[in-house]
mmCIF file of C-alpha atoms in Angstrom:
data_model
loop_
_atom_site.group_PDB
_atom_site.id
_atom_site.type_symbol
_atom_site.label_atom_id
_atom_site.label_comp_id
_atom_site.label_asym_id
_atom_site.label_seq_id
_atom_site.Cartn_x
_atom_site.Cartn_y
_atom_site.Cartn_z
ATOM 1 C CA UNK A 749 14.826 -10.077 -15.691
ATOM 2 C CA UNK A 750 11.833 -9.567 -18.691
ATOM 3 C CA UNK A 751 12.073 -13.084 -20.031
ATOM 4 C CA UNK A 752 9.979 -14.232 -17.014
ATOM 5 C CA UNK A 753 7.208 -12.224 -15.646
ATOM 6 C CA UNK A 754 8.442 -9.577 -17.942
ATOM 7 C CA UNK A 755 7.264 -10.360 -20.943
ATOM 8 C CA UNK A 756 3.987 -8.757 -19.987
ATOM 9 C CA UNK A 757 5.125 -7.266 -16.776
ATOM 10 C CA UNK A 758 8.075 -5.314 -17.897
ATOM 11 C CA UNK A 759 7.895 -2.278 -15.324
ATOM 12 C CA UNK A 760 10.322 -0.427 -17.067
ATOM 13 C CA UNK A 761 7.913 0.302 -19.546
ATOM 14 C CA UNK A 762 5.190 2.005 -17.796
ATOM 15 C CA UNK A 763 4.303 5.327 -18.287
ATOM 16 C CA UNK A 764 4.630 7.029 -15.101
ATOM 17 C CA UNK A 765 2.759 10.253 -16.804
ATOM 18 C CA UNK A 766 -0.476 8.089 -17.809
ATOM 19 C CA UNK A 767 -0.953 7.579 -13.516
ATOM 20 C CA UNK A 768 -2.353 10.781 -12.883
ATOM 21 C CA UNK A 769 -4.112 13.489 -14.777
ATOM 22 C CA UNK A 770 -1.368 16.248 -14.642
ATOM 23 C CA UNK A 771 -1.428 18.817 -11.821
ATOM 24 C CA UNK A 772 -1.998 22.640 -13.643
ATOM 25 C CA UNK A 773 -1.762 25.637 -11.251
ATOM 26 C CA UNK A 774 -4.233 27.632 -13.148
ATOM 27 C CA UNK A 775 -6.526 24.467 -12.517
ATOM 28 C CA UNK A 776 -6.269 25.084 -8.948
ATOM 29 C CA UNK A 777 -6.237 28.907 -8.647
ATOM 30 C CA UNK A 778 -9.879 29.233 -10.968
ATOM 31 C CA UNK A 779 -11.257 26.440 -8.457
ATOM 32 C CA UNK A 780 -10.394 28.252 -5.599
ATOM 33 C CA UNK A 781 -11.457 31.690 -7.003
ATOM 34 C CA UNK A 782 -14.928 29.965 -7.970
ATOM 35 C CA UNK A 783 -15.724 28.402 -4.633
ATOM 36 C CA UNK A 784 -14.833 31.877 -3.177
ATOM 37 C CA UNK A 785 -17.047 33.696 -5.169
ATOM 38 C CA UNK A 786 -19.999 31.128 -4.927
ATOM 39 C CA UNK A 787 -19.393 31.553 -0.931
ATOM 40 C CA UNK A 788 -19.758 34.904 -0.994
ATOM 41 C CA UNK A 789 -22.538 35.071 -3.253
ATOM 42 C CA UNK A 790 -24.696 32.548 -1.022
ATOM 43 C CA UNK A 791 -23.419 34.863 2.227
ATOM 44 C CA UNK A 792 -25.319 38.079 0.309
ATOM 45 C CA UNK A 793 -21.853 39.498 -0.268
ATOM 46 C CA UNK A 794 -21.551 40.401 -4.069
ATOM 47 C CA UNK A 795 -17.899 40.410 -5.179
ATOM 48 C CA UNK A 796 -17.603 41.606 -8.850
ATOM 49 C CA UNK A 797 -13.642 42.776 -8.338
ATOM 50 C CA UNK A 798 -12.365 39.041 -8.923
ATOM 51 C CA UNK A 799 -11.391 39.504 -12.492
ATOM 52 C CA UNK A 800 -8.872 42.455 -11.353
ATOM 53 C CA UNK A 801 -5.322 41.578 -10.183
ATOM 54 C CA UNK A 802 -5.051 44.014 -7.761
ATOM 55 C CA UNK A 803 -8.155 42.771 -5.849
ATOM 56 C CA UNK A 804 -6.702 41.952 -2.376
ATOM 57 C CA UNK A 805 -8.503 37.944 -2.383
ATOM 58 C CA UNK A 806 -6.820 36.659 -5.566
ATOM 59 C CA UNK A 807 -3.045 36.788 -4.392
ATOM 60 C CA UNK A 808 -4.478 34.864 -1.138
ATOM 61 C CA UNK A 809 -6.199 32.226 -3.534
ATOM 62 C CA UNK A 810 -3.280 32.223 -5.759
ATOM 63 C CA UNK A 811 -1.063 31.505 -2.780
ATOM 64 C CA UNK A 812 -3.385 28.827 -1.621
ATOM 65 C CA UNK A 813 -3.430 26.930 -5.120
ATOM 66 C CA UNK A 814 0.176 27.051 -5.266
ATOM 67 C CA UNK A 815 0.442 25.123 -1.844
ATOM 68 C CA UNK A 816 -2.298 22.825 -3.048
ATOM 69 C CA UNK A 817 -0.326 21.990 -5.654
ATOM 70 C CA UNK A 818 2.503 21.117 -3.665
ATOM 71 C CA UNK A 819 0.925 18.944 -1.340
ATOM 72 C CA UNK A 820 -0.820 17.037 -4.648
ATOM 73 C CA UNK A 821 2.419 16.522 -5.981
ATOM 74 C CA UNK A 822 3.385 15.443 -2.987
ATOM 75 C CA UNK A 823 0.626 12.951 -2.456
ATOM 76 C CA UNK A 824 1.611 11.174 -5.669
ATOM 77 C CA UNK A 825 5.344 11.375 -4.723
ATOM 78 C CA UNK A 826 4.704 8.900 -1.916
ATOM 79 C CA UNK A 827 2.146 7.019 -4.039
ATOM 80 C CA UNK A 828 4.769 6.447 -6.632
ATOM 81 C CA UNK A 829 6.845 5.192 -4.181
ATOM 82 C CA UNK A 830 4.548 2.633 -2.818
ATOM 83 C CA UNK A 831 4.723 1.019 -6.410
ATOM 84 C CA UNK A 832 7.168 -1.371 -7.181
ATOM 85 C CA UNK A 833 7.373 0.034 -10.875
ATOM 86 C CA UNK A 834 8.738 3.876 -9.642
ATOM 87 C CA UNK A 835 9.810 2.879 -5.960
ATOM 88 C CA UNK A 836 13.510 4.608 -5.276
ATOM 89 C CA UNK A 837 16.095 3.886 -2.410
ATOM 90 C CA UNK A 838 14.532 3.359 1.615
ATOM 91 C CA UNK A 839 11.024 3.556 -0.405
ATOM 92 C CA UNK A 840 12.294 0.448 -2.559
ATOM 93 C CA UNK A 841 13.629 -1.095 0.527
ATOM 94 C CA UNK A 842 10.117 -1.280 2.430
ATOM 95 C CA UNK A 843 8.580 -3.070 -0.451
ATOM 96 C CA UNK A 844 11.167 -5.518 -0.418
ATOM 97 C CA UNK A 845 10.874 -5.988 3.481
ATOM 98 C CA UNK A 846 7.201 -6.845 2.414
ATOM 99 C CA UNK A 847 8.593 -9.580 0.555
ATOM 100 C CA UNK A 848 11.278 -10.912 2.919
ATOM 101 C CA UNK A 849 13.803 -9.657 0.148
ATOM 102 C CA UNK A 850 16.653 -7.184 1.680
ATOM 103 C CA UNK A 851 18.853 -5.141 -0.641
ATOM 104 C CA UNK A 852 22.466 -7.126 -1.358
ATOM 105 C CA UNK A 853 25.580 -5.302 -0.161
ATOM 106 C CA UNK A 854 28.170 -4.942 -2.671
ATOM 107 C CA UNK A 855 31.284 -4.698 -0.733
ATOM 108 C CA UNK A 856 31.878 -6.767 3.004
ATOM 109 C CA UNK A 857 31.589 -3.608 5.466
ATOM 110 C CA UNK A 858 28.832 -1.250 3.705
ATOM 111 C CA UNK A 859 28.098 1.664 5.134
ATOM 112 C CA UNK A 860 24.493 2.780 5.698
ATOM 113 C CA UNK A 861 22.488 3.344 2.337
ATOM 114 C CA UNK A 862 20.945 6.327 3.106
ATOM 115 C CA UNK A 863 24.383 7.897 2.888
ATOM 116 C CA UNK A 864 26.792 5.730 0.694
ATOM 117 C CA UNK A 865 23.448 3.846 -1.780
ATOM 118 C CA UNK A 866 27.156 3.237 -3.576
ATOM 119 C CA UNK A 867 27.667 0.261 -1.455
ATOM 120 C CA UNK A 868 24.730 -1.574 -2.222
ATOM 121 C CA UNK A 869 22.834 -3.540 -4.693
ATOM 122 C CA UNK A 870 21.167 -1.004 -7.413
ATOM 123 C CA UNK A 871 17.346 -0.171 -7.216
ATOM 124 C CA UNK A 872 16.870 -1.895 -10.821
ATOM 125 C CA UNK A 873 18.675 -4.944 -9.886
ATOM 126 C CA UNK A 874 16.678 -4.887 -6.401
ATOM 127 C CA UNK A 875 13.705 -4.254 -8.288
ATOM 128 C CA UNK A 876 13.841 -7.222 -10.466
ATOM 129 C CA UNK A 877 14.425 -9.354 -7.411
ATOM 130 C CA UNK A 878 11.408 -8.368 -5.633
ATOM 131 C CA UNK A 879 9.305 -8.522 -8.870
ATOM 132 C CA UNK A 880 10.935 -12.454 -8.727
ATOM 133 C CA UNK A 881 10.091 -12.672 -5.010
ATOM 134 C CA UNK A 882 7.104 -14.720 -5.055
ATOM 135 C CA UNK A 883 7.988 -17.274 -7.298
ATOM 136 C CA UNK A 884 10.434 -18.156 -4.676
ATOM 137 C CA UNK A 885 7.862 -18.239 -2.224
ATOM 138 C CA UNK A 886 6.878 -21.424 -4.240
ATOM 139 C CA UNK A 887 7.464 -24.672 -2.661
ATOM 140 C CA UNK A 888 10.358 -25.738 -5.144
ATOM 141 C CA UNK A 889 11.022 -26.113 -8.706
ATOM 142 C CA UNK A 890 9.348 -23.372 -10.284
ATOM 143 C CA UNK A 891 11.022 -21.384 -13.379
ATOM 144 C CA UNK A 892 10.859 -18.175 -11.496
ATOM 145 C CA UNK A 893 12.244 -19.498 -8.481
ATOM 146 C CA UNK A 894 15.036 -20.582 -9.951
ATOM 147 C CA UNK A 895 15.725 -17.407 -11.150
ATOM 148 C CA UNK A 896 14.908 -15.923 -8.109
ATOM 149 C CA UNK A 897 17.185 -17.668 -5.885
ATOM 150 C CA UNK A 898 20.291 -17.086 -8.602
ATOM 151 C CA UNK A 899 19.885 -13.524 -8.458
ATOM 152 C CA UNK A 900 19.382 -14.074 -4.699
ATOM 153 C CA UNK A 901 22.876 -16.284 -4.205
ATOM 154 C CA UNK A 902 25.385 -13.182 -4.852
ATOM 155 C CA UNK A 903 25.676 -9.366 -6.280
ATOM 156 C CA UNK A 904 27.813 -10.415 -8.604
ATOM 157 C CA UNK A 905 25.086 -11.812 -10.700
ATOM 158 C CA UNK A 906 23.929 -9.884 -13.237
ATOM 159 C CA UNK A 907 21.426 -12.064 -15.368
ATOM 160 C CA UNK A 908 20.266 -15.511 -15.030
ATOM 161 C CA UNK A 909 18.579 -17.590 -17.611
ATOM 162 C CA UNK A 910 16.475 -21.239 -16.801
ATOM 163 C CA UNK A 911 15.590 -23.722 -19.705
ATOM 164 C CA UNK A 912 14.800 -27.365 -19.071
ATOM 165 C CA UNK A 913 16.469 -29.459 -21.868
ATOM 166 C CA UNK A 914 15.458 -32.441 -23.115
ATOM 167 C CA UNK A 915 11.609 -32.047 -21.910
ATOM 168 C CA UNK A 916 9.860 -34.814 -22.114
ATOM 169 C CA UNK A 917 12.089 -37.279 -22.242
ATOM 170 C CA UNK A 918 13.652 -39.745 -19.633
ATOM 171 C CA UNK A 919 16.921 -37.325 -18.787
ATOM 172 C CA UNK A 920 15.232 -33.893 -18.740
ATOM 173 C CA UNK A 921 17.428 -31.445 -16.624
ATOM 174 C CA UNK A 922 17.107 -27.663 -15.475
ATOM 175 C CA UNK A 923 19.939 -25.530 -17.105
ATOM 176 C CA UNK A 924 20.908 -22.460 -15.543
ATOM 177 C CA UNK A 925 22.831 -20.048 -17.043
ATOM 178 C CA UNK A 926 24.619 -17.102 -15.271
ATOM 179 C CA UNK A 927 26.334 -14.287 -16.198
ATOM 180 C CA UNK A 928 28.309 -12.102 -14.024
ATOM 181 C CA UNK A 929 28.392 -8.365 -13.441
ATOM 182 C CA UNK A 930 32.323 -7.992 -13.316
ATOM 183 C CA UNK A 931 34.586 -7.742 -16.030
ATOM 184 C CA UNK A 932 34.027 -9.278 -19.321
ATOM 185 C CA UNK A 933 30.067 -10.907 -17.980
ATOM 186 C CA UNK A 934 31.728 -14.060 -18.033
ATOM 187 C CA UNK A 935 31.513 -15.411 -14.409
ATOM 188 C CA UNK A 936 34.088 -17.437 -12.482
ATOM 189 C CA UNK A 937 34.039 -20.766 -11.562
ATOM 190 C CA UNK A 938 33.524 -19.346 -7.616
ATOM 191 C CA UNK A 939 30.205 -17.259 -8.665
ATOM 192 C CA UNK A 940 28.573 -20.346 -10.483
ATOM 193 C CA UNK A 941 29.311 -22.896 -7.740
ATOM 194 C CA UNK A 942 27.792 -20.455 -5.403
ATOM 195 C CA UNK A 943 24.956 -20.233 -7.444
ATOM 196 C CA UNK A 944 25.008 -24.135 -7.893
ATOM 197 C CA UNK A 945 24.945 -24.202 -3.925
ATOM 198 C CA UNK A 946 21.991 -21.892 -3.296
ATOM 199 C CA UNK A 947 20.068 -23.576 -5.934
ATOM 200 C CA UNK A 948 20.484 -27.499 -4.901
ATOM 201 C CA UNK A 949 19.240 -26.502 -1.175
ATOM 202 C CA UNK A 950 16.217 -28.918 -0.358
ATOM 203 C CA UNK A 951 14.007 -26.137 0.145
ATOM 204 C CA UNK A 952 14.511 -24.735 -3.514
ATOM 205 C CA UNK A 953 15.316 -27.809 -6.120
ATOM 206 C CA UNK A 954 12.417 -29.939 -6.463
ATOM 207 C CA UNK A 955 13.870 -33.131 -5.516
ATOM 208 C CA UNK A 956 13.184 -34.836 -8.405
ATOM 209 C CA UNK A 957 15.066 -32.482 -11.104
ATOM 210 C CA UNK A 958 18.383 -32.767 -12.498
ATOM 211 C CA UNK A 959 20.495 -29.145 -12.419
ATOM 212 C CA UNK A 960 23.195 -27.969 -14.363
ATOM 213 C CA UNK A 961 24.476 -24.618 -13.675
ATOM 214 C CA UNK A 962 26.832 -23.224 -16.392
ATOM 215 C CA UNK A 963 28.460 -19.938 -17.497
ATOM 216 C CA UNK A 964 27.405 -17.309 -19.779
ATOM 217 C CA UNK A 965 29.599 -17.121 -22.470
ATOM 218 C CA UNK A 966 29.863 -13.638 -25.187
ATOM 219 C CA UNK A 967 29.070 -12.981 -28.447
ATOM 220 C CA UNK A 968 31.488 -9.920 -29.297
ATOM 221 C CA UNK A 969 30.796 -7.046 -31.678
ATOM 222 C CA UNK A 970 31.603 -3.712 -32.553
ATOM 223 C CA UNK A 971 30.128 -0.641 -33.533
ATOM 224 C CA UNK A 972 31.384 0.749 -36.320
ATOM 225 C CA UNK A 973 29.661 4.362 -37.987
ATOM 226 C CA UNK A 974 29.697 7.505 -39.801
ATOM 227 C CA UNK A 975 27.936 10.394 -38.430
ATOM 228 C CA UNK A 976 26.757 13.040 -40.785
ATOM 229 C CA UNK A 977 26.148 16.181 -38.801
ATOM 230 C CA UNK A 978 24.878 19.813 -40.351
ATOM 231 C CA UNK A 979 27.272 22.819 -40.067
ATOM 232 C CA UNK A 980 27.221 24.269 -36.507
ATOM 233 C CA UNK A 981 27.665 21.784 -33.536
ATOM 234 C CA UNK A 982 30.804 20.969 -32.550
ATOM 235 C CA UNK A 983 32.221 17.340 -34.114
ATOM 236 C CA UNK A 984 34.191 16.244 -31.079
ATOM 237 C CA UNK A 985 31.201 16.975 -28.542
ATOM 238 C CA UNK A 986 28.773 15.029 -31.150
ATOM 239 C CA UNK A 987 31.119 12.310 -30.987
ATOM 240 C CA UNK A 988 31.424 11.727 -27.220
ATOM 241 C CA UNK A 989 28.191 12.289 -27.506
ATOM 242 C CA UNK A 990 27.337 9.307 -29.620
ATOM 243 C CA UNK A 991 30.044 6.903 -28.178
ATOM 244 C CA UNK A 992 28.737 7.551 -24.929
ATOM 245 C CA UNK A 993 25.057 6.680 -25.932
ATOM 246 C CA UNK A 994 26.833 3.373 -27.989
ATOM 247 C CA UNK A 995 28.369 2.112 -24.747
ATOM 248 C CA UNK A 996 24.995 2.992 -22.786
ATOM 249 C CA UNK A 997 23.129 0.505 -25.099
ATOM 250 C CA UNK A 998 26.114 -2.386 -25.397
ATOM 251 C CA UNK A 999 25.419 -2.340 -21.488
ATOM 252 C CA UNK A 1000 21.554 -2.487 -21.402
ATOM 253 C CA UNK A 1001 21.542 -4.967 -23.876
ATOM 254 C CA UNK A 1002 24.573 -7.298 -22.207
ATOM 255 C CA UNK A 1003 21.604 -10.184 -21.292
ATOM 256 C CA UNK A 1004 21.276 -13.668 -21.842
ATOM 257 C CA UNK A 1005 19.365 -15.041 -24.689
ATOM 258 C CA UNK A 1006 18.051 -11.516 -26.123
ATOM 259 C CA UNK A 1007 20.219 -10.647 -28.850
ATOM 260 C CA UNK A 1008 21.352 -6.849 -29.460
ATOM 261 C CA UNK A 1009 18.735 -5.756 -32.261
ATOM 262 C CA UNK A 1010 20.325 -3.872 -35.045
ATOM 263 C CA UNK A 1011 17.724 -0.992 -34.634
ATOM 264 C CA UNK A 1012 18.992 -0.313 -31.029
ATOM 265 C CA UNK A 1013 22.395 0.683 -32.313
ATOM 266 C CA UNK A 1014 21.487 2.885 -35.042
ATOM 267 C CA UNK A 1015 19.267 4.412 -32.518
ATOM 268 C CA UNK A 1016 21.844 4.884 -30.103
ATOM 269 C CA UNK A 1017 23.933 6.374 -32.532
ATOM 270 C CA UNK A 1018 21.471 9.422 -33.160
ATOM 271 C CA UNK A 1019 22.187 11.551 -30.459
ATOM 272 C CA UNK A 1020 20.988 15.089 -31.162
ATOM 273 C CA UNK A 1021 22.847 17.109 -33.356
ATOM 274 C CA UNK A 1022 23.447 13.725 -36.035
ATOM 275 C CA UNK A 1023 21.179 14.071 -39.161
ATOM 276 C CA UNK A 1024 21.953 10.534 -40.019
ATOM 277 C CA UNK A 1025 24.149 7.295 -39.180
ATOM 278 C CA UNK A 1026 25.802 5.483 -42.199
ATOM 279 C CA UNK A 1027 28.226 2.617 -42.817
ATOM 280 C CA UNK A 1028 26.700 1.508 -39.914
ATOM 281 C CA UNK A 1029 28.725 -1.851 -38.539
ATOM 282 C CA UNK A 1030 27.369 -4.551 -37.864
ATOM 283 C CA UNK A 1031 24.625 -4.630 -40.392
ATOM 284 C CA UNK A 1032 22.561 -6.689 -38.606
ATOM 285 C CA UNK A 1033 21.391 -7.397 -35.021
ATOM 286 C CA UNK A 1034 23.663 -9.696 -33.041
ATOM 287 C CA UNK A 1035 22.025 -13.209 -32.598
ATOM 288 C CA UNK A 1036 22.975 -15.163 -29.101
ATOM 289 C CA UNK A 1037 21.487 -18.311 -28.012
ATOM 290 C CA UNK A 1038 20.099 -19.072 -24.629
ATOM 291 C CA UNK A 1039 23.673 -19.297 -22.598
ATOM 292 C CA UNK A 1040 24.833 -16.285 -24.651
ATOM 293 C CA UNK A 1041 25.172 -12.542 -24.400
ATOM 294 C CA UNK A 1042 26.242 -9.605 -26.721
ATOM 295 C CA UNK A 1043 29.356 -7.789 -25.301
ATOM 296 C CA UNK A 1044 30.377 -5.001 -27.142
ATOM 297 C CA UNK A 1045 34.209 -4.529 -27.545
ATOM 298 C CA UNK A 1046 34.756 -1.629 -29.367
ATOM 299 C CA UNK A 1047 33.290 1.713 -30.389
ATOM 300 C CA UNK A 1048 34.771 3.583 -33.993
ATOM 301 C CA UNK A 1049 32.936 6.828 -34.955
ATOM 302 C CA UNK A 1050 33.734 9.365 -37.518
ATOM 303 C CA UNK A 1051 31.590 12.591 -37.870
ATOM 304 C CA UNK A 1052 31.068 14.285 -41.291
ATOM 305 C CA UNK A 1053 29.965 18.172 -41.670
ATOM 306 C CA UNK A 1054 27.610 18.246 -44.157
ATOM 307 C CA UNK A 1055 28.372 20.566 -46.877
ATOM 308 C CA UNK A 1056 25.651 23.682 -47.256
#
């Protein structure tokens, strides 16, 4: 979903920790003790016993600051969750009311999310659907709306990708490319003629353009490494470790059009404990064109003790 209005909107990437100033108790407890002591001062009452622990006002200010605290964090809880970017479950669910998107079931009887969220659509796939929301708000024909009614026409969509081909000329068409989130990514012929469907509705192709809807198809790799490890942590927990972490990445990256970039598996492979990666396969990143996806088949990792 960051090809579109994520190339400089990709809300993964903001830093929830740059939002707020953080919250420090001590912060809280010296303003409290302050005010007190100014209050008393401009009452006539001098109170010179504020530096000493045992002095019977600074547990009660100390217990106030602490509460203070809470309710701050609290505060920002809920404003997180009036963001789109940090928004979690019901939270999530209100923002997409606001933009007359509802969360996708995933099986044909769920159960109520608040209690099985198993049975629905993911927050990040949600997410990305309400970020697409007003593009599909536009009359027809847009890029984004495209992409937002494919995501829209099942669950079992997983990525989308629109070019138009042959722009400028006298047969342009809209290509739309989806890939599935069962099995292999490759989707069935069902799941693209039910995205074909949604998509040629009057109220969402622009009459005028040509579609093509076709399937995703893989680019297969595998990951391939030696892990050299100093003497101490155990091998076989560094390994699970580190396929694990592999398997983790081959899924984030499993998109259309993006390519798995080479640096993302040796990263992946560095899980703590590993001092380095080497005879690290494939060499390079894996290239896929716009209908194509990297879908990794196969994890092999040895682990080396480094000798003292």
């Amino acid at each position: 979903m960051s090809r579109f209005s994520a190339s400089t909107l990709d809300l993964s990437r903001i830093d929830k920790s740059t939002l707020f100033d953080p919250l420090s108790f001590e912060t809280f407890r010296q303003e409290r003790i302050d005010d007190l002591k100014a209050r008393l001062e401009a009452a006539g009452m001098e109170w010179d016993t504020f530096s000493l622990e045992d002095d019977s006002n600074i547990p009660l200010q100390e217990t106030g600051a602490l509460r203070e605290m809470f309710v701050s964090q609290q505060i920002r809880d809920v404003a997180y969750n009036l963001t789109l970017a940090f928004a979690k479950g019901v939270w999530l669910d209100r923002l997409g009311d606001q933009h007359g998107t509802a969360r996708m079931p995933l099986v044909a009887e769920p159960r109520d999310f608040a209690t099985n969220p198993e049975d629905w659509e993911s927050d990040d796939r949600y997410r990305g659907r309400i970020q697409l929301a007003p593009e599909g708000f536009a009359s027809s024909g847009t890029p984004g709306g495209y992409l937002y009614h494919a995501m829209a026409a099942s669950i079992d969509v997983r990525d989308a990708a629109v070019v138009v081909r042959n722009k400028g000329k006298h047969d342009p068409i809209v290509e739309m490319t989806v890939l599935s989130r069962l099995a292999n990514g490759e989707p069935s012929a069902a799941l693209t003629r039910a995205v074909r469907s949604r998509l040629m509705r009057d109220d969402i192709k622009l009459l005028t353009d040509a579609l093509r809807v076709r399937p995703a198809r893989p680019v297969s790799y595998a990951v391939k490494a030696t892990l050299l490890i100093p003497p101490g942590p155990d091998p076989a927990v560094i390994k699970a470790n580190a396929v694990a972490s592999v398997q983790a990445m081959g899924d984030r990256y499993r998109r259309l059009g993006g390519g798995v970039p080479h640096s993302a598996i040796v990263a992946s492979l560095h899980v703590a404990g590993v001092d380095s990666a080497v005879q690290v396969m494939p060499t390079q990143s894996v290239e896929t064109l716009r209908f194509q996806y990297g879908l990794l088949t196969g994890v092999d990792i040895a682990v080396e003790v480094m000798s003292g």
